[in-house]
Amino acid sequence: MKTLNSTPGALRLLALSLAARLPLVMLGIGLMVHTARLTGSYAAAGVVTGAHALAVGVGGPLLARVVDRRGQTLVLVAGATVAAGLLAVVACLPAGTPLPVLVALAAAIGFALPPVGACMRSLLPGLMPDPGAARSLYAVEASAVELTWVVGPPLALGLGALISTGAALAIAGLALLVGTLAFAAQTSSREWRPQRSAERVRGGALRSGALQTLVVALVAVGVLVGAVEVAVAAAATSLGSSAAAGPLLGIWGVGSLAGGVLATRLGGGARSARGLGLVLAALTAGHLVLAATAGSIAAMGAVLFVAGAAIAPTFASAYAMVDRAAPAGAVTEAFAWLATALAVGGAAGAAAGGAMADGAGPAAAFVLAGAAGAVAVLVTALRAGTLCERPVRDARAGELILAAA
């Protein structure tokens, strides 16, 4: 934590970004339980949350591209205002509301959600011009984000039980609006400007070979995460302790937090394709071992803590590589594509993991997670050359352009 303590502005900005992102973590489970209450169907709830997740995956990069062209303030303020307003509408809907209406509103909310995480990560190099310090800051940020995943879902469920599911969504919308406005009001965000003199790459950030590699690898990591979430819930239920699923996933998040803190102290994560491959290999091995623990709550908890320790370092390494390889004028979009990759992979992993857990038991879903991690390792190894791209500074334009290592 030394990096942030030496930079109060960075600490404040990170805290505000976390406050703005906590409601985003609450929305998935919040929309699910609220839809189930309105319709009486968990199948309908799954359709609504799926539409929301898909819209987040599509809207994130598009809004981030606008940020790269117009700056952060307009997109953050407008997105948060629209999303909060729509959440208030959903919160007031009566029981029996037609499913198409719920799907349309959930998709609109997902599309409007402001890309706070991508905006925050695009600011980090400016907060810490020294490359080593910036890399450590990515690790700190990746670790801190785990706190939102530990707190968010239980908070959404707790508010739903204490007040109502609609009130939980309305409160999340208000928190999103206040947190995002506070973040957007900070000088670093308000004065951030896109690289006007840089020639924009046609096709956007995905024209970068390095970003293509990282996106594919993180889709596989998302599958791992989604499959583990379902497998843990299925394993706990099969052992007659369904209530243990929440604490087990919390232990997983704490393990990731611990791994991120360690990565920060060691310099901020992997610095090369080989290093990223090793981190992904550790991620894969730890989660594959979970297949042998499906019959014991205590064993699952212990292994989840150890396996989770590779999650935050994986994200921190990927973020630092994106900062180095993103095309000029597309850095926010590049970070948003990583979030989309994780969301798409997570949805696919949850669906496939659920099917495997139903058909062959929770251990099979853990094996799926390990297989997805192996795919990420393989992609990184086969496309290691793309991750050698580095930015250099053009003497005439003074902007970052891509060059081969």
PDB file of C-alpha atoms in Angstrom, residues 205-225 276 280 283-284 314-315 318 322 334-346 348 369 371-384 386-387:
ATOM      1  CA  ALA A 205      -8.579  -0.946 -29.724  1.00  0.00           C
ATOM      2  CA  LEU A 206      -9.073  -4.524 -30.947  1.00  0.00           C
ATOM      3  CA  ARG A 207      -6.703  -3.876 -33.840  1.00  0.00           C
ATOM      4  CA  SER A 208      -3.910  -4.353 -31.299  1.00  0.00           C
ATOM      5  CA  GLY A 209      -2.538  -7.899 -31.424  1.00  0.00           C
ATOM      6  CA  ALA A 210      -1.651  -7.734 -27.745  1.00  0.00           C
ATOM      7  CA  LEU A 211      -5.188  -6.742 -26.807  1.00  0.00           C
ATOM      8  CA  GLN A 212      -6.622  -9.557 -28.941  1.00  0.00           C
ATOM      9  CA  THR A 213      -4.467 -12.021 -27.016  1.00  0.00           C
ATOM     10  CA  LEU A 214      -5.445 -10.617 -23.638  1.00  0.00           C
ATOM     11  CA  VAL A 215      -9.146 -10.541 -24.512  1.00  0.00           C
ATOM     12  CA  VAL A 216      -9.164 -14.204 -25.569  1.00  0.00           C
ATOM     13  CA  ALA A 217      -7.171 -15.200 -22.489  1.00  0.00           C
ATOM     14  CA  LEU A 218      -9.508 -13.272 -20.188  1.00  0.00           C
ATOM     15  CA  VAL A 219     -12.589 -14.811 -21.783  1.00  0.00           C
ATOM     16  CA  ALA A 220     -11.114 -18.143 -20.684  1.00  0.00           C
ATOM     17  CA  VAL A 221     -10.382 -16.724 -17.217  1.00  0.00           C
ATOM     18  CA  GLY A 222     -13.998 -15.522 -17.080  1.00  0.00           C
ATOM     19  CA  VAL A 223     -15.187 -19.057 -17.861  1.00  0.00           C
ATOM     20  CA  LEU A 224     -13.053 -20.274 -14.957  1.00  0.00           C
ATOM     21  CA  VAL A 225     -14.559 -17.729 -12.587  1.00  0.00           C
ATOM     22  CA  LEU A 276       1.695 -13.921 -17.421  1.00  0.00           C
ATOM     23  CA  LEU A 280      -2.194 -18.197 -15.365  1.00  0.00           C
ATOM     24  CA  LEU A 283      -4.486 -19.887 -11.430  1.00  0.00           C
ATOM     25  CA  THR A 284      -5.283 -23.047 -13.393  1.00  0.00           C
ATOM     26  CA  THR A 314      -3.706 -12.093 -13.174  1.00  0.00           C
ATOM     27  CA  PHE A 315      -5.848  -8.997 -13.591  1.00  0.00           C
ATOM     28  CA  ALA A 318      -3.234  -7.888 -17.854  1.00  0.00           C
ATOM     29  CA  VAL A 322      -2.944  -3.195 -21.879  1.00  0.00           C
ATOM     30  CA  ALA A 334      -8.950  -1.255 -24.420  1.00  0.00           C
ATOM     31  CA  PHE A 335      -9.579  -1.550 -20.684  1.00  0.00           C
ATOM     32  CA  ALA A 336     -13.319  -1.845 -21.316  1.00  0.00           C
ATOM     33  CA  TRP A 337     -12.731  -4.793 -23.657  1.00  0.00           C
ATOM     34  CA  LEU A 338     -11.046  -6.667 -20.808  1.00  0.00           C
ATOM     35  CA  ALA A 339     -14.126  -6.146 -18.649  1.00  0.00           C
ATOM     36  CA  THR A 340     -16.318  -7.363 -21.506  1.00  0.00           C
ATOM     37  CA  ALA A 341     -14.139 -10.446 -21.975  1.00  0.00           C
ATOM     38  CA  LEU A 342     -14.501 -11.352 -18.298  1.00  0.00           C
ATOM     39  CA  ALA A 343     -18.266 -10.761 -18.384  1.00  0.00           C
ATOM     40  CA  VAL A 344     -18.786 -12.883 -21.503  1.00  0.00           C
ATOM     41  CA  GLY A 345     -16.562 -15.640 -20.174  1.00  0.00           C
ATOM     42  CA  GLY A 346     -18.252 -15.515 -16.779  1.00  0.00           C
ATOM     43  CA  ALA A 348     -20.574 -18.822 -20.454  1.00  0.00           C
ATOM     44  CA  ALA A 369     -12.738 -24.285 -14.616  1.00  0.00           C
ATOM     45  CA  ALA A 371      -9.697 -26.628 -18.461  1.00  0.00           C
ATOM     46  CA  ALA A 372     -10.618 -22.991 -19.123  1.00  0.00           C
ATOM     47  CA  GLY A 373      -7.508 -21.876 -17.249  1.00  0.00           C
ATOM     48  CA  ALA A 374      -5.417 -24.230 -19.388  1.00  0.00           C
ATOM     49  CA  VAL A 375      -6.865 -22.588 -22.503  1.00  0.00           C
ATOM     50  CA  ALA A 376      -5.767 -19.196 -21.180  1.00  0.00           C
ATOM     51  CA  VAL A 377      -2.240 -20.526 -20.623  1.00  0.00           C
ATOM     52  CA  LEU A 378      -2.162 -22.027 -24.129  1.00  0.00           C
ATOM     53  CA  VAL A 379      -3.385 -18.816 -25.796  1.00  0.00           C
ATOM     54  CA  THR A 380      -0.756 -16.788 -23.966  1.00  0.00           C
ATOM     55  CA  ALA A 381       2.004 -19.206 -24.990  1.00  0.00           C
ATOM     56  CA  LEU A 382       0.969 -19.408 -28.647  1.00  0.00           C
ATOM     57  CA  ARG A 383       0.599 -15.635 -28.999  1.00  0.00           C
ATOM     58  CA  ALA A 384       3.460 -14.581 -26.747  1.00  0.00           C
ATOM     59  CA  THR A 386       1.997 -10.156 -29.628  1.00  0.00           C
ATOM     60  CA  LEU A 387       2.569  -9.294 -25.970  1.00  0.00           C
TER      61      LEU A 387
END
